[in-house]
XYZ file of C-alpha atoms in Angstrom:
691
model
C -49.875 43.170 17.660
C -47.727 43.720 14.619
C -47.166 40.833 12.197
C -44.522 40.425 9.537
C -45.439 41.400 6.006
C -42.109 40.893 4.295
C -38.368 40.492 4.844
C -35.823 42.011 2.462
C -32.478 40.330 3.079
C -30.780 42.848 0.728
C -29.002 39.892 -0.832
C -27.131 41.774 -3.564
C -25.642 44.483 -1.354
C -24.917 42.136 1.569
C -23.204 39.620 -0.703
C -21.128 42.377 -2.274
C -20.050 43.648 1.143
C -19.285 40.113 2.396
C -17.385 38.929 -0.719
C -19.950 36.187 -1.393
C -21.395 37.585 -4.625
C -19.749 34.860 -6.724
C -21.787 32.071 -5.140
C -24.577 30.714 -7.313
C -28.104 30.881 -5.885
C -30.217 33.241 -3.839
C -29.302 32.493 -0.223
C -28.074 35.181 2.125
C -24.380 34.308 2.574
C -22.498 36.434 5.079
C -19.136 36.260 6.802
C -18.721 36.268 10.539
C -17.760 39.352 12.522
C -19.188 41.700 9.888
C -22.459 43.688 9.816
C -25.234 42.727 7.422
C -28.441 44.637 6.677
C -32.036 43.467 6.684
C -35.302 45.399 6.120
C -38.489 44.239 7.813
C -41.940 45.432 6.803
C -44.403 44.997 9.685
C -48.182 45.131 9.513
C -48.030 48.097 11.907
C -45.288 50.277 13.398
C -43.567 49.364 16.670
C -45.271 50.835 19.697
C -43.069 53.132 21.770
C -42.948 50.815 24.804
C -42.337 47.655 22.742
C -39.283 45.495 23.165
C -37.688 43.660 20.244
C -35.220 40.781 20.572
C -33.651 38.513 17.981
C -32.640 34.863 18.218
C -29.977 33.422 15.923
C -29.431 29.675 16.180
C -27.595 26.907 14.333
C -27.526 23.105 14.459
C -30.137 20.617 15.729
C -29.694 21.438 19.458
C -28.970 25.164 19.702
C -27.895 26.382 23.142
C -26.542 29.648 24.500
C -23.911 27.884 26.605
C -22.451 26.238 23.469
C -22.578 29.511 21.506
C -24.886 27.890 18.957
C -27.777 30.140 19.983
C -27.785 33.850 20.745
C -30.603 36.059 22.018
C -29.922 39.784 21.624
C -32.011 42.960 21.812
C -32.584 45.553 19.128
C -30.588 48.519 20.362
C -29.413 51.899 19.145
C -25.732 50.970 19.245
C -24.198 47.567 18.457
C -22.178 45.575 20.933
C -18.497 45.350 20.091
C -18.389 41.602 20.684
C -21.019 38.926 20.434
C -24.250 39.130 18.481
C -25.982 42.475 18.166
C -28.776 44.223 16.266
C -28.971 47.932 15.655
C -31.923 49.940 14.410
C -30.566 51.974 11.500
C -33.832 53.663 10.533
C -37.554 53.179 10.904
C -40.056 54.776 8.529
C -43.760 53.970 8.729
C -43.777 50.187 9.139
C -40.321 49.510 7.668
C -37.404 48.791 10.004
C -33.854 48.857 8.611
C -31.682 46.800 10.908
C -28.019 45.878 10.859
C -26.973 42.639 12.510
C -23.497 41.721 13.734
C -22.214 38.210 14.397
C -19.115 37.520 16.527
C -15.827 36.890 14.701
C -15.598 33.485 16.420
C -19.171 32.268 15.804
C -19.662 28.695 14.542
C -20.090 28.683 10.760
C -23.094 27.069 9.110
C -26.793 27.599 8.430
C -28.580 29.865 10.908
C -32.224 30.568 11.628
C -33.144 34.139 12.593
C -36.300 34.899 14.586
C -37.643 38.130 16.046
C -39.708 38.479 19.229
C -41.848 41.562 19.800
C -43.179 42.192 23.306
C -45.606 45.025 23.819
C -48.387 45.632 26.396
C -47.826 42.253 27.951
C -48.194 40.126 24.832
C -45.399 38.439 22.869
C -45.229 37.395 19.250
C -42.459 35.479 17.498
C -41.807 36.145 13.828
C -39.720 33.706 11.763
C -37.486 35.839 9.546
C -35.747 33.027 7.664
C -32.274 31.522 7.325
C -28.796 32.656 6.338
C -25.419 30.954 6.031
C -22.449 32.209 8.041
C -18.932 31.615 6.673
C -15.358 32.175 7.850
C -14.092 35.698 7.163
C -10.516 35.951 5.808
C -11.079 39.716 5.268
C -11.486 40.383 9.000
C -8.512 40.751 11.291
C -10.386 39.369 14.308
C -11.176 36.121 12.461
C -8.695 33.264 12.957
C -8.526 32.744 9.165
C -7.640 36.403 8.438
C -5.303 36.809 5.461
C -3.980 40.345 5.049
C -2.503 40.142 1.551
C -5.137 41.009 -1.073
C -3.587 39.050 -3.976
C -3.144 35.936 -1.823
C -6.706 36.177 -0.533
C -8.032 36.436 -4.087
C -6.052 33.316 -5.054
C -6.618 31.170 -1.970
C -10.297 31.995 -1.291
C -11.848 33.365 -4.485
C -10.068 31.470 -7.277
C -12.279 28.606 -8.470
C -9.823 26.935 -10.861
C -6.237 25.889 -10.353
C -3.202 23.827 -11.217
C -1.946 20.675 -9.498
C 1.632 19.496 -10.081
C 2.187 15.784 -10.765
C 4.840 13.558 -12.352
C 8.282 12.854 -10.941
C 11.390 14.795 -9.909
C 12.873 14.653 -13.399
C 9.550 15.338 -15.119
C 7.242 17.735 -13.267
C 4.027 18.309 -15.169
C 0.737 19.956 -14.315
C -2.951 19.262 -14.615
C -5.784 21.750 -14.360
C -8.448 21.312 -11.679
C -11.892 22.867 -11.475
C -12.509 23.686 -7.790
C -15.893 25.239 -8.586
C -16.661 26.262 -4.998
C -19.255 28.811 -6.170
C -21.179 26.422 -8.450
C -24.841 25.681 -7.883
C -25.453 23.464 -4.847
C -21.787 23.131 -3.842
C -22.042 25.182 -0.638
C -24.971 23.056 0.541
C -22.991 19.898 -0.215
C -19.987 21.272 1.727
C -22.239 21.837 4.745
C -23.576 18.292 4.428
C -19.985 17.001 4.412
C -19.785 18.352 7.979
C -23.198 16.891 8.867
C -22.150 13.409 7.711
C -19.041 13.279 9.879
C -18.599 10.719 12.650
C -18.316 13.576 15.161
C -21.682 15.016 14.150
C -23.370 11.624 14.248
C -21.990 10.846 17.709
C -22.643 14.230 19.296
C -24.221 16.846 17.016
C -24.467 19.562 19.687
C -20.728 19.483 20.491
C -19.725 19.124 16.850
C -21.699 22.193 15.747
C -20.300 24.217 18.672
C -16.755 23.377 17.502
C -17.416 24.673 13.984
C -16.179 28.058 15.153
C -12.603 26.722 14.945
C -10.894 26.246 11.545
C -8.497 23.785 13.209
C -11.432 21.531 14.095
C -13.265 22.013 10.806
C -10.097 21.261 8.812
C -9.420 18.026 10.690
C -13.023 16.840 10.280
C -12.850 17.605 6.541
C -9.561 15.693 6.175
C -11.440 12.637 7.503
C -14.606 13.245 5.471
C -13.112 13.720 1.987
C -12.041 10.042 2.067
C -14.672 7.341 2.505
C -12.672 5.086 4.798
C -14.417 5.348 8.169
C -17.581 7.264 7.416
C -19.844 8.075 4.502
C -17.016 10.221 3.178
C -16.801 11.687 -0.293
C -14.221 9.638 -2.248
C -13.100 6.035 -2.255
C -9.355 5.623 -2.889
C -7.873 3.009 -5.218
C -4.222 2.577 -6.246
C -4.437 -0.959 -7.631
C -4.338 -0.055 -11.319
C -7.752 -1.717 -11.751
C -10.602 0.802 -11.591
C -13.601 -1.234 -12.792
C -16.792 -0.261 -10.986
C -15.756 3.383 -10.902
C -13.837 6.040 -12.786
C -10.078 5.970 -13.320
C -8.819 8.665 -10.900
C -6.969 10.330 -13.804
C -10.257 11.053 -15.599
C -11.678 13.640 -13.183
C -11.394 17.295 -14.209
C -12.467 18.781 -10.898
C -14.396 18.495 -7.634
C -17.876 19.638 -8.680
C -18.886 16.404 -10.372
C -17.500 14.350 -7.473
C -19.353 16.327 -4.787
C -22.603 16.245 -6.758
C -22.332 12.513 -7.378
C -21.689 11.927 -3.664
C -24.853 13.825 -2.767
C -26.915 12.162 -5.521
C -25.914 8.684 -4.377
C -27.177 9.351 -0.845
C -23.652 10.068 0.473
C -21.904 6.913 -0.704
C -18.178 7.314 -1.465
C -17.516 8.157 -5.127
C -15.199 5.721 -6.906
C -12.252 6.321 -7.408
C -9.728 8.862 -6.201
C -5.989 9.168 -5.713
C -4.102 11.859 -3.806
C -4.643 14.845 -6.137
C -8.368 14.029 -6.328
C -8.635 14.064 -2.512
C -6.604 17.285 -2.336
C -8.504 19.034 -5.125
C -11.819 18.194 -3.469
C -10.676 19.228 0.014
C -9.459 22.509 -1.511
C -12.949 23.159 -2.904
C -14.609 22.619 0.489
C -12.081 24.747 2.410
C -12.333 27.692 -0.006
C -16.105 27.353 -0.127
C -16.397 27.687 3.672
C -13.979 30.630 3.666
C -10.745 29.012 4.878
C -7.855 30.134 2.601
C -6.234 27.029 1.144
C -3.890 25.733 -1.544
C -2.808 22.419 -3.027
C 0.764 21.223 -2.376
C 2.732 18.523 -4.215
C 5.696 16.771 -2.617
C 7.938 14.786 -4.999
C 9.560 11.564 -3.711
C 7.127 11.559 -0.812
C 7.869 9.016 1.908
C 5.118 6.894 3.428
C 6.693 5.854 6.731
C 4.407 3.427 8.538
C 6.415 2.837 11.724
C 7.579 6.306 12.786
C 11.306 5.611 12.532
C 11.873 8.350 9.907
C 13.303 5.857 7.469
C 11.717 4.090 4.555
C 12.884 0.634 3.517
C 12.922 -0.407 -0.135
C 13.628 -4.014 -1.211
C 15.031 -5.728 -4.337
C 15.586 -9.341 -5.225
C 18.946 -10.504 -6.683
C 17.560 -10.358 -10.229
C 16.931 -6.631 -9.877
C 13.179 -6.856 -9.373
C 11.707 -4.299 -6.992
C 9.734 -6.135 -4.284
C 6.395 -5.242 -2.727
C 7.722 -6.019 0.740
C 7.234 -4.108 3.930
C 4.616 -1.391 4.237
C 6.921 1.599 3.741
C 7.069 3.217 0.319
C 8.237 6.289 -1.539
C 5.602 7.826 -3.819
C 6.760 9.580 -7.016
C 4.622 12.454 -5.782
C 1.990 13.009 -3.132
C -0.506 15.850 -2.983
C -1.985 17.433 0.143
C -3.424 20.798 1.203
C -2.369 23.750 3.269
C -5.000 25.841 5.028
C -4.310 29.256 6.536
C -5.294 30.032 10.142
C -3.946 30.818 13.602
C -2.745 28.123 16.010
C -3.847 29.369 19.422
C -2.896 25.902 20.757
C 0.759 26.191 19.619
C 1.451 29.900 19.911
C 1.597 32.752 17.398
C 4.894 31.772 15.777
C 3.126 28.706 14.332
C 0.243 30.608 12.705
C -0.142 30.554 8.937
C -0.052 27.516 6.665
C -1.176 24.210 8.185
C -0.975 20.828 6.420
C -4.244 18.919 5.972
C -4.207 15.630 4.082
C -7.399 13.812 3.088
C -5.670 10.894 1.322
C -6.147 7.823 3.536
C -2.650 6.577 4.403
C -2.481 6.020 8.163
C -5.045 6.175 10.969
C -4.872 9.083 13.411
C -6.868 8.704 16.638
C -8.460 5.656 14.999
C -9.652 7.485 11.892
C -8.102 8.177 8.469
C -7.522 11.888 8.983
C -4.370 13.973 8.947
C -3.543 17.454 10.248
C -3.628 20.315 10.796
C 0.168 20.348 11.191
C 1.958 23.692 11.235
C 4.423 23.953 8.329
C 6.768 26.015 10.523
C 6.671 23.329 13.241
C 7.506 20.678 10.610
C 10.579 22.680 9.579
C 11.661 22.858 13.226
C 11.210 19.085 13.779
C 8.562 19.452 16.510
C 7.230 15.972 15.866
C 5.678 15.679 19.340
C 3.069 18.378 18.595
C -0.484 18.147 17.243
C -1.520 16.873 14.726
C 0.144 13.938 12.918
C 3.525 15.637 12.874
C 5.745 12.518 12.716
C 3.969 11.234 9.611
C 4.179 14.539 7.727
C 7.743 15.206 8.888
C 8.746 11.800 7.466
C 6.984 12.494 4.142
C 9.463 15.277 3.424
C 12.509 14.169 5.482
C 12.757 10.380 5.820
C 15.959 8.564 4.904
C 15.597 5.982 2.153
C 17.277 2.651 2.884
C 17.813 0.035 0.179
C 17.882 -3.678 1.046
C 18.705 -6.638 -1.194
C 17.638 -10.243 -0.748
C 20.632 -12.436 -1.564
C 20.135 -15.604 -3.651
C 20.464 -17.628 -0.407
C 17.518 -15.696 1.102
C 19.591 -13.519 3.427
C 18.626 -9.842 3.666
C 21.460 -7.364 3.225
C 21.450 -3.634 3.664
C 22.700 -2.036 0.479
C 22.745 1.730 0.913
C 21.043 4.653 2.569
C 20.156 7.953 1.016
C 19.560 10.960 3.261
C 18.446 13.466 0.668
C 16.266 11.963 -2.046
C 12.970 12.259 -0.128
C 10.951 15.489 -0.158
C 11.950 17.302 -3.348
C 10.520 20.285 -5.255
C 7.598 20.837 -2.885
C 5.338 22.812 -5.214
C 2.172 24.868 -5.412
C 0.574 27.113 -8.007
C 1.895 30.678 -7.835
C -0.451 33.524 -6.868
C -2.085 34.987 -9.956
C -0.404 32.729 -12.516
C -0.060 29.084 -13.519
C 3.665 28.939 -12.812
C 5.145 26.624 -10.185
C 6.152 28.094 -6.837
C 8.690 26.029 -4.894
C 8.003 25.984 -1.144
C 10.534 23.306 -0.147
C 12.411 25.728 2.150
C 9.190 26.305 4.136
C 9.200 22.592 5.069
C 12.883 22.039 5.743
C 16.269 23.677 5.962
C 18.451 23.293 2.839
C 19.397 19.652 2.215
C 22.884 18.982 3.491
C 22.968 22.046 5.776
C 23.892 21.554 9.425
C 20.483 22.871 10.526
C 18.718 20.255 8.430
C 20.599 17.353 10.047
C 20.169 18.898 13.523
C 16.412 19.070 13.026
C 16.393 15.447 11.800
C 18.338 14.274 14.892
C 16.029 16.321 17.145
C 12.995 14.674 15.545
C 14.530 11.189 15.958
C 15.281 11.883 19.625
C 11.680 12.931 20.233
C 10.307 9.813 18.506
C 12.821 7.273 19.855
C 14.232 8.741 23.057
C 15.909 5.469 24.083
C 17.935 4.805 20.950
C 21.617 5.560 20.807
C 22.285 7.936 17.972
C 25.644 6.733 16.785
C 23.820 3.613 15.601
C 20.678 5.065 14.093
C 21.537 8.097 12.101
C 21.892 7.328 8.435
C 24.914 9.572 8.066
C 26.939 7.394 10.429
C 25.651 4.252 8.685
C 26.748 5.676 5.368
C 30.286 6.032 6.659
C 30.473 2.317 7.517
C 29.373 1.329 4.020
C 32.097 0.359 1.573
C 32.490 2.739 -1.307
C 31.331 0.941 -4.485
C 33.881 0.489 -7.257
C 31.370 1.221 -10.017
C 28.566 3.690 -10.567
C 25.582 3.545 -12.881
C 22.726 5.674 -14.184
C 19.984 5.439 -16.759
C 19.997 8.048 -19.500
C 17.007 8.700 -21.755
C 17.740 8.379 -25.479
C 15.125 9.857 -27.800
C 11.553 10.776 -26.996
C 9.387 8.981 -24.437
C 5.971 8.635 -26.060
C 3.110 6.194 -25.588
C 3.011 4.004 -28.704
C 6.754 4.205 -29.388
C 9.704 2.090 -28.322
C 11.303 3.234 -25.057
C 15.036 3.854 -25.527
C 17.296 4.195 -22.495
C 21.023 3.811 -22.006
C 22.500 2.268 -18.875
C 25.754 4.164 -18.257
C 28.218 2.104 -16.196
C 31.435 3.630 -14.926
C 34.461 1.992 -13.348
C 35.588 4.279 -10.493
C 38.857 2.418 -9.841
C 42.179 1.835 -11.586
C 41.555 -1.933 -11.789
C 39.630 -3.837 -14.449
C 36.146 -4.824 -13.175
C 33.669 -7.433 -14.340
C 30.048 -6.473 -13.678
C 26.969 -8.666 -13.855
C 23.842 -6.583 -14.413
C 20.268 -7.805 -13.823
C 17.706 -5.409 -15.283
C 13.924 -5.213 -15.146
C 11.213 -2.781 -16.187
C 7.769 -2.652 -14.577
C 4.751 -0.535 -15.254
C 3.756 1.150 -11.988
C 1.144 3.375 -10.393
C 2.624 6.702 -9.204
C 2.676 5.582 -5.549
C 5.031 2.731 -6.457
C 2.436 -0.062 -6.771
C 3.974 -2.579 -9.177
C 1.574 -3.424 -12.011
C 3.429 -5.835 -14.318
C 6.938 -6.735 -15.401
C 7.263 -5.738 -19.066
C 10.947 -6.370 -19.805
C 14.048 -8.006 -18.327
C 17.615 -8.639 -19.332
C 20.916 -9.801 -17.856
C 24.384 -8.940 -19.142
C 27.972 -9.276 -18.003
C 30.341 -6.461 -18.923
C 34.051 -5.961 -18.498
C 35.144 -2.441 -17.606
C 38.689 -1.165 -18.100
C 40.150 1.155 -15.439
C 38.062 4.358 -15.199
C 36.131 3.378 -18.318
C 32.491 4.377 -18.827
C 30.404 2.215 -21.134
C 26.901 2.490 -22.534
C 24.458 -0.407 -22.627
C 21.292 0.253 -24.652
C 17.880 -0.720 -23.247
C 14.949 -1.037 -25.664
C 11.373 -1.746 -24.575
C 8.896 -2.150 -27.449
C 5.347 -0.742 -27.340
C 4.009 -4.295 -27.766
C 5.765 -5.246 -24.507
C 4.229 -2.507 -22.347
C 0.973 -1.453 -24.054
C -1.344 -3.851 -22.194
C 0.116 -3.041 -18.791
C 0.671 0.717 -18.926
C -1.664 2.584 -16.566
C -2.997 6.140 -16.923
C 0.075 7.245 -14.910
C 2.188 6.330 -18.006
C 4.997 5.310 -15.634
C 7.637 2.646 -16.112
C 10.236 1.841 -13.433
C 13.558 0.539 -14.757
C 15.992 -1.068 -12.343
C 19.496 -2.443 -12.715
C 21.217 -4.340 -9.910
C 24.943 -4.316 -10.728
C 27.173 -6.884 -9.037
C 30.962 -6.976 -8.879
C 32.165 -10.172 -7.162
C 32.666 -9.756 -3.374
C 31.379 -6.189 -3.377
C 28.027 -4.696 -2.371
C 25.578 -4.429 -5.271
C 24.933 -1.059 -6.862
C 21.224 -0.415 -7.456
C 20.384 1.934 -10.321
C 16.759 2.975 -10.691
C 14.877 5.383 -12.894
C 11.172 6.041 -13.254
C 10.221 7.312 -16.667
C 6.950 8.924 -17.721
C 5.723 8.519 -21.285
C 4.058 11.452 -23.026
C 0.512 11.191 -24.304
C -0.323 12.528 -27.761
C -1.483 16.142 -27.669
C -5.076 17.135 -27.198
C -5.681 20.656 -28.512
C -8.529 22.976 -27.569
C -9.246 26.193 -29.422
C -11.978 28.791 -29.016
C -13.486 29.659 -32.404
C -15.389 32.862 -31.484
C -14.914 35.762 -29.110
C -16.096 34.732 -25.645
C -18.759 36.977 -24.070
C -21.036 36.494 -21.085
C -24.335 34.716 -21.955
C -23.335 34.219 -25.590
C -22.739 30.662 -26.901
C -19.133 30.039 -27.958
C -17.869 27.271 -30.232
C -14.837 25.307 -29.111
C -12.924 22.772 -31.178
C -10.971 19.761 -29.954
C -8.256 18.259 -32.163
C -6.710 14.838 -31.609
C -4.600 12.621 -33.877
C -4.291 8.899 -33.300
C -0.492 8.346 -33.358
C -0.743 4.547 -33.325
C -0.558 2.003 -36.143
C -3.800 0.534 -34.814
C -7.314 1.925 -34.357
C -8.523 3.464 -31.094
C -12.107 3.053 -29.916
C -14.438 3.766 -26.946
C -13.423 7.431 -27.160
C -15.059 9.886 -24.758
C -14.372 13.594 -24.296
C -15.333 15.181 -20.957
C -15.266 18.962 -20.618
C -15.891 21.282 -17.673
C -15.007 24.738 -16.427
C -16.559 26.980 -13.789
C -18.084 30.108 -15.312
C -17.859 28.605 -18.816
C -20.504 25.904 -18.758
C -23.015 24.627 -16.234
C -22.200 21.091 -15.176
C -20.040 19.129 -17.590
C -20.211 17.900 -21.168
C -19.716 14.273 -22.099
C -19.204 13.696 -25.823
C -18.845 10.295 -27.487
C -16.154 10.543 -30.160
C -16.163 8.144 -33.146
C -13.428 5.491 -33.316
C -10.250 6.542 -35.102
C -8.334 4.585 -37.711
C -4.506 4.394 -37.445
C -2.992 7.891 -37.789
C -6.477 9.409 -38.256
C -7.226 12.916 -36.995
C -10.371 13.739 -35.052
C -12.046 17.124 -34.869
C -14.908 17.621 -32.411
C -16.879 20.845 -31.996
C -18.961 21.716 -28.971
C -20.604 24.766 -27.468
C -20.023 26.460 -24.135
C -22.008 29.291 -22.526
C -19.902 31.619 -20.339
C -21.767 32.968 -17.283
C -19.035 35.147 -15.750
C -16.458 37.522 -17.158
C -12.728 37.325 -16.580
C -10.150 34.631 -17.329
C -11.710 31.191 -16.924
C -10.200 27.714 -17.214
C -11.645 25.165 -19.631
C -10.608 21.564 -18.881
C -10.877 18.514 -21.097
C -10.185 14.832 -20.549
C -10.065 12.462 -23.531
C -10.103 8.724 -22.908
C -10.178 5.681 -25.181
C -9.113 2.047 -25.104
C -5.431 2.849 -25.780
C -5.128 6.156 -23.876
C -6.978 6.110 -20.547
C -6.553 9.833 -19.732
C -5.284 12.616 -21.988
C -5.626 16.107 -20.494
C -5.920 19.554 -21.985
C -6.661 22.960 -20.539
C -7.264 26.344 -22.035
C -7.565 29.809 -20.515
C -10.579 31.625 -21.947
C -10.881 35.414 -21.568
C -14.581 36.204 -21.257
C -15.721 39.769 -21.990
C -18.769 41.330 -20.286
């Protein structure tokens, strides 16, 4: 009977052919629906009457009926569908075999065995294991992406850009996805194995891993730690003791490794871009094309009425009342695959959101929701459509508590929510605006029609003359004054904040206005941290006059309460006797001092390179507890953590460190500098690495 002497998985050539050569490690990684080669050396040649069959199986309870186990013969031609093995050549005792998996096989780790039957005796030879991934290069695969440049970006790119900030100040941070780093693929597979679905019914869960729709939804639940031993614990309180300030992460690799190291306990702490960056890593790692999307002025509508209520007290203070909110920005993911459940016109980008905001089917998970279906207002479709539709389309309604405690509706705004929906462009770090993929142009008739259609589907019994914000707006009295905050001078941490409240009389009568103003430090999702300034003034405005009222907030007033978001919300409630109040609001973002990175030598593969960080303390006081954290896939293994000496007022710091590039091409180096006065200063640098 012939035994097995050796197996050559032809790792290098198979990985090249299957676009998995960038993964670290020595496993055989192949993509479904595509042939791979294996050479077997037997102790003796196959006898002419012998029969050879293979068994490929995945998961703890493999079964043929669930498509998690396949038994297939060695033949001279391969089957066009399903698993197959073909004898390519046989010389002496060496068999060269090519194996084909179906384009809809469950992804994951497989075991491959071979049975040889000859002259009435059987022997089973264990050949080993391989990992099967989704195949965006193959038309028959439901994640197929035909455009080469897009596929390179959305599957193969291991570093990226995430947009943050606010509508009047969009900025970007770098993120290290690192899906090819050592151990990351194994961790991504254990994310699936820690899910509630797997723990309840592993056989069914593994069988469903053939479907990117299912895998994406499970991952959206597993990247947050709310219901399961998920990856990241969210925190928006402004107090991050017991974990890391969400702004300090540079990428997903450290988070995923820490989660595994801790025995799968949620890593503390994340906010939306951390959830999205990490989900992006796992999707790309498993072969599902994906990208990170930022929505500015993102509505969090908790009661499915497509409107978000915001409250103020008579002194102009924003109130934490009601559970609705509008986030300065919110970050989610889009994954690319077909929607056989909705029909071919809804294929393509699907929203997945791992940030825990609302439960869906009892669990904090969200999506996949077809972007095209969102634009058409099909809020009655799977999955979580009303919530995502509201994030980009809800009306914003302002309410004011009168001094006597009565609640009064102040105004409604139909077009401030869902602005500048952004993602990194293919092949560059510039911002690509995808707002028109989510909704028709603001103010167009189609956009309002879709909104009314969505409302009808969600609240079929309501009469529309009463609910639509546009008709409410018509009943509201036109205010006699208008106001806006204008920025005067630079907005920098450590300096006085200078704004001007511009008040304009819109009528031909003289008006007296009482203005109550406040400023609060906030977290980007609108959580109020602390009131740092307030003022009240009464102004007289001549007919059609515009006046300027300066607002000055000293560093000493805000320094203790400013969070890593560097956001301050200024509000003015302007009251003319017997008229509705006019609420003027502006969120400002203060700039951090610059952190500069420069490469001091030419970067080549496997040759140490010196990098220098420069930072100047802009304050009139010392900064201490300074730490620099650096990472970058292909530039250094793991991450560097460097303690930086305390800095005297206005002192300049220069720190040198070494990186060791492992791959050629343009790579992204990311740095995060934190100290007692600046919780998170970011820098990134593109490094061109020569062979």
